[in-house]
Tab-separated table of C-alpha atoms in Angstrom:
chain	number	residue	atom	x	y	z
B	1	MET	CA	-46.330	4.189	-32.069
B	2	SER	CA	-43.832	5.323	-34.664
B	3	ASN	CA	-40.165	6.128	-34.253
B	4	SER	CA	-38.863	9.042	-36.296
B	5	PHE	CA	-35.350	7.572	-36.156
B	6	LYS	CA	-36.467	4.449	-38.030
B	7	GLY	CA	-37.221	6.292	-41.290
B	8	ARG	CA	-33.725	6.107	-42.756
B	9	THR	CA	-33.121	3.713	-45.608
B	10	GLY	CA	-30.463	2.723	-48.079
B	11	LEU	CA	-26.920	4.025	-47.949
B	12	ASP	CA	-27.794	6.756	-45.433
B	13	ARG	CA	-28.951	4.116	-42.935
B	14	ILE	CA	-25.810	2.033	-43.457
B	15	ILE	CA	-23.512	5.035	-43.015
B	16	ARG	CA	-25.269	6.169	-39.842
B	17	ALA	CA	-25.413	2.644	-38.395
B	18	THR	CA	-21.685	2.242	-39.035
B	19	GLY	CA	-21.026	5.524	-37.248
B	20	TYR	CA	-23.113	4.408	-34.269
B	21	SER	CA	-21.181	1.137	-34.158
B	22	PHE	CA	-17.829	2.916	-34.125
B	23	ASP	CA	-19.155	5.272	-31.435
B	24	GLY	CA	-20.046	2.212	-29.352
B	25	LEU	CA	-16.613	0.654	-29.827
B	26	LYS	CA	-14.907	3.916	-28.839
B	27	MET	CA	-17.190	4.275	-25.822
B	28	ALA	CA	-16.496	0.703	-24.709
B	29	TYR	CA	-12.744	1.136	-25.117
B	30	ARG	CA	-12.706	4.382	-23.135
B	31	GLY	CA	-15.131	3.347	-20.416
B	32	GLU	CA	-14.721	-0.391	-19.912
B	33	SER	CA	-11.359	-1.676	-18.670
B	34	ALA	CA	-12.276	-5.305	-19.441
B	35	PHE	CA	-13.023	-4.379	-23.058
B	36	ARG	CA	-9.724	-2.490	-23.256
B	37	GLN	CA	-7.847	-5.569	-22.015
B	38	GLU	CA	-9.676	-7.811	-24.466
B	39	THR	CA	-8.913	-5.403	-27.309
B	40	TRP	CA	-5.178	-5.565	-26.615
B	41	LEU	CA	-5.364	-9.340	-26.295
B	42	ALA	CA	-7.223	-9.496	-29.619
B	43	LEU	CA	-4.507	-7.410	-31.286
B	44	VAL	CA	-2.070	-10.187	-30.338
B	45	LEU	CA	-4.257	-13.293	-30.712
B	46	ILE	CA	-5.986	-12.545	-34.019
B	47	PRO	CA	-2.721	-12.212	-35.979
B	48	ALA	CA	-1.374	-15.229	-34.027
B	49	SER	CA	-4.364	-17.257	-35.213
B	50	PHE	CA	-2.908	-17.162	-38.738
B	51	TRP	CA	0.297	-18.717	-37.415
B	52	VAL	CA	-1.282	-21.290	-35.083
B	53	GLY	CA	-4.169	-22.344	-37.343
B	54	ARG	CA	-3.380	-25.051	-39.895
B	55	GLY	CA	-6.155	-24.089	-42.275
B	56	TRP	CA	-8.853	-21.509	-42.758
B	57	VAL	CA	-11.266	-23.351	-40.452
B	58	GLU	CA	-8.817	-23.362	-37.555
B	59	VAL	CA	-7.897	-19.725	-38.171
B	60	ALA	CA	-11.595	-18.807	-38.209
B	61	LEU	CA	-12.237	-20.698	-34.964
B	62	LEU	CA	-9.255	-19.133	-33.225
B	63	ALA	CA	-9.974	-15.577	-34.367
B	64	GLY	CA	-13.731	-16.046	-33.999
B	65	SER	CA	-13.432	-17.209	-30.399
B	66	VAL	CA	-11.507	-14.027	-29.580
B	67	LEU	CA	-14.078	-11.836	-31.326
B	68	LEU	CA	-16.865	-13.700	-29.534
B	69	VAL	CA	-15.383	-12.671	-26.175
B	70	MET	CA	-15.425	-9.036	-27.289
B	71	ILE	CA	-19.007	-9.302	-28.569
B	72	VAL	CA	-20.241	-10.819	-25.312
B	73	GLU	CA	-18.341	-8.163	-23.332
B	74	LEU	CA	-20.116	-5.436	-25.317
B	75	LEU	CA	-23.492	-7.033	-24.590
B	76	ASN	CA	-22.554	-7.343	-20.910
B	77	SER	CA	-21.623	-3.659	-20.787
B	78	GLY	CA	-24.903	-2.741	-22.476
B	79	ILE	CA	-26.921	-4.733	-19.958
B	80	GLU	CA	-25.010	-3.143	-17.079
B	81	ALA	CA	-25.629	0.339	-18.511
B	82	VAL	CA	-29.377	-0.273	-18.816
B	83	VAL	CA	-29.606	-1.672	-15.283
B	84	ASP	CA	-27.654	1.306	-13.918
B	85	ARG	CA	-29.851	3.690	-15.950
B	86	VAL	CA	-32.938	2.308	-14.265
B	87	SER	CA	-31.552	2.570	-10.727
B	88	PHE	CA	-28.359	2.305	-8.706
B	89	GLU	CA	-30.446	0.894	-5.861
B	90	TRP	CA	-29.768	-2.771	-5.074
B	91	HIS	CA	-32.465	-5.069	-6.406
B	92	ASP	CA	-32.526	-8.836	-6.848
B	93	LEU	CA	-33.514	-8.593	-10.526
B	94	SER	CA	-30.755	-6.058	-11.223
B	95	LYS	CA	-28.230	-8.380	-9.590
B	96	ARG	CA	-29.582	-11.303	-11.585
B	97	ALA	CA	-29.273	-9.423	-14.896
B	98	LYS	CA	-25.711	-8.326	-14.160
B	99	ASP	CA	-24.643	-11.752	-12.866
B	100	LEU	CA	-26.107	-13.552	-15.878
B	101	ALA	CA	-24.345	-11.177	-18.258
B	102	SER	CA	-21.098	-11.675	-16.341
B	103	ALA	CA	-21.545	-15.453	-16.553
B	104	ALA	CA	-21.916	-15.136	-20.336
B	105	VAL	CA	-18.580	-13.306	-20.499
B	106	PHE	CA	-16.994	-16.000	-18.324
B	107	LEU	CA	-18.276	-18.797	-20.565
B	108	SER	CA	-17.041	-17.004	-23.690
B	109	LEU	CA	-13.603	-16.722	-22.062
B	110	VAL	CA	-13.652	-20.438	-21.188
B	111	LEU	CA	-14.604	-21.271	-24.777
B	112	CYS	CA	-11.864	-19.028	-26.180
B	113	GLY	CA	-9.245	-20.462	-23.840
B	114	SER	CA	-10.309	-24.023	-24.674
B	115	VAL	CA	-10.168	-23.434	-28.428
B	116	TRP	CA	-6.718	-21.860	-28.142
B	117	ALA	CA	-5.438	-24.584	-25.788
B	118	ALA	CA	-6.661	-27.326	-28.136
B	119	ALA	CA	-5.119	-25.630	-31.174
B	120	LEU	CA	-1.788	-25.098	-29.424
B	121	TRP	CA	-1.803	-28.678	-28.151
B	122	HIS	CA	-2.461	-29.903	-31.690
B	123	GLN	CA	0.173	-27.600	-33.205
B	124	PHE	CA	2.896	-28.237	-30.614
B	125	PRO	CA	2.323	-31.733	-29.127
């Protein structure tokens, strides 16, 4: 089985893939309130990571933990969209997929909060 969309190479592939990525970010921002909230939080926390972090490693951990939340939220939204595409009917496996994806978002939020709490505790004892 071949996919006619997989034939692009080089710069054309990179340009199109970048466009698809921006389309996904726009779609998530418009359609997912949790992603919108995390975007606004990221606009505050990522610049703040340069103030709170004492070196490039701390800045990377602080900013990276925020970006990780957004990445996991995008994956969660993708899983939810696929499950809803298959059927809106309640099914145990659909619930499992959505709950597991939600748990991943929760754990990424716990990680982010822990990293920020530890950095703030270290910065302002």
